Amino acid sequence: FESWNKFRRALRREDQEAFDTLFAAAKYHVAAMVYASRVTPLEAILMGILVEHQKAIAQLNGRIRELEAAVLPSLALTPPDPAA
């Protein structure tokens, strides 16, 4: 991770924060990275990041489904009353 310090310092502050978040996500999977013992450590780092992104996507999709279920029934149009 330290080999990326120069790259990180060259980023804008908001990009540094995003970069830090990416590497923090990868660090959750250090045990898997070591177990995989890839020749190129970057491959393992990227896979750790992708795993965390996939989990976030699944969580967001679940939240979208919850919100749609709560909102869509209330948006359903009731048919006009023919007697009116």
XYZ file of C-alpha atoms in Angstrom:
84
model
C 0.000 0.000 0.000
C 2.886 2.348 0.762
C 4.077 2.169 -2.842
C 1.018 4.248 -3.798
C 1.826 7.183 -1.484
C 3.284 9.427 -4.218
C 0.263 8.808 -6.416
C -2.059 9.607 -3.512
C -0.267 12.856 -2.693
C -0.642 13.984 -6.321
C -4.438 13.661 -6.105
C -6.823 16.457 -5.126
C -8.059 16.274 -1.540
C -11.478 14.815 -2.430
C -9.777 12.262 -4.664
C -7.362 11.386 -1.854
C -10.368 10.616 0.334
C -11.843 8.370 -2.373
C -8.458 6.702 -2.817
C -8.186 6.100 0.930
C -11.666 4.573 0.926
C -10.674 2.193 -1.877
C -7.591 0.988 -0.065
C -9.494 0.702 3.207
C -11.936 -1.593 1.389
C -9.050 -3.691 0.105
C -7.578 -4.010 3.604
C -10.717 -5.878 4.734
C -9.515 -8.739 2.554
C -5.820 -8.918 3.440
C -6.157 -12.531 4.617
C -7.614 -13.562 1.259
C -4.894 -11.604 -0.548
C -2.161 -13.406 1.365
C -3.865 -16.759 0.868
C -4.134 -16.158 -2.888
C -0.412 -15.280 -2.983
C -0.689 -13.646 -6.376
C 2.508 -12.786 -8.216
C 1.156 -9.295 -8.770
C -0.139 -7.878 -5.470
C -2.182 -5.299 -7.375
C -4.468 -8.078 -8.633
C -5.329 -9.075 -5.077
C -5.794 -5.442 -4.034
C -8.156 -4.822 -6.947
C -10.147 -7.961 -6.155
C -10.528 -6.827 -2.546
C -11.791 -3.463 -3.752
C -14.182 -5.120 -6.203
C -15.605 -7.386 -3.495
C -16.383 -4.354 -1.330
C -17.905 -2.500 -4.294
C -20.092 -5.488 -5.120
C -21.321 -5.631 -1.523
C -22.128 -1.910 -1.634
C -23.997 -2.314 -4.933
C -26.052 -5.178 -3.508
C -26.863 -3.126 -0.405
C -27.898 -0.111 -2.496
C -30.047 -2.273 -4.775
C -31.789 -3.704 -1.731
C -32.429 -0.215 -0.395
C -33.811 0.891 -3.776
C -36.218 -2.068 -3.762
C -37.352 -1.146 -0.239
C -37.950 2.477 -1.218
C -39.763 1.521 -4.413
C -42.013 -0.845 -2.490
C -42.846 1.937 -0.045
C -43.409 4.652 -2.649
C -44.819 2.970 -5.742
C -48.093 1.708 -4.202
C -48.902 5.240 -3.057
C -48.282 6.556 -6.575
C -50.722 4.140 -8.186
C -53.532 6.044 -9.844
C -57.007 5.085 -8.781
C -59.398 4.751 -11.697
C -61.904 7.597 -12.040
C -65.329 7.027 -10.521
C -67.735 6.395 -13.457
C -70.687 7.670 -11.388
C -69.119 11.110 -11.051
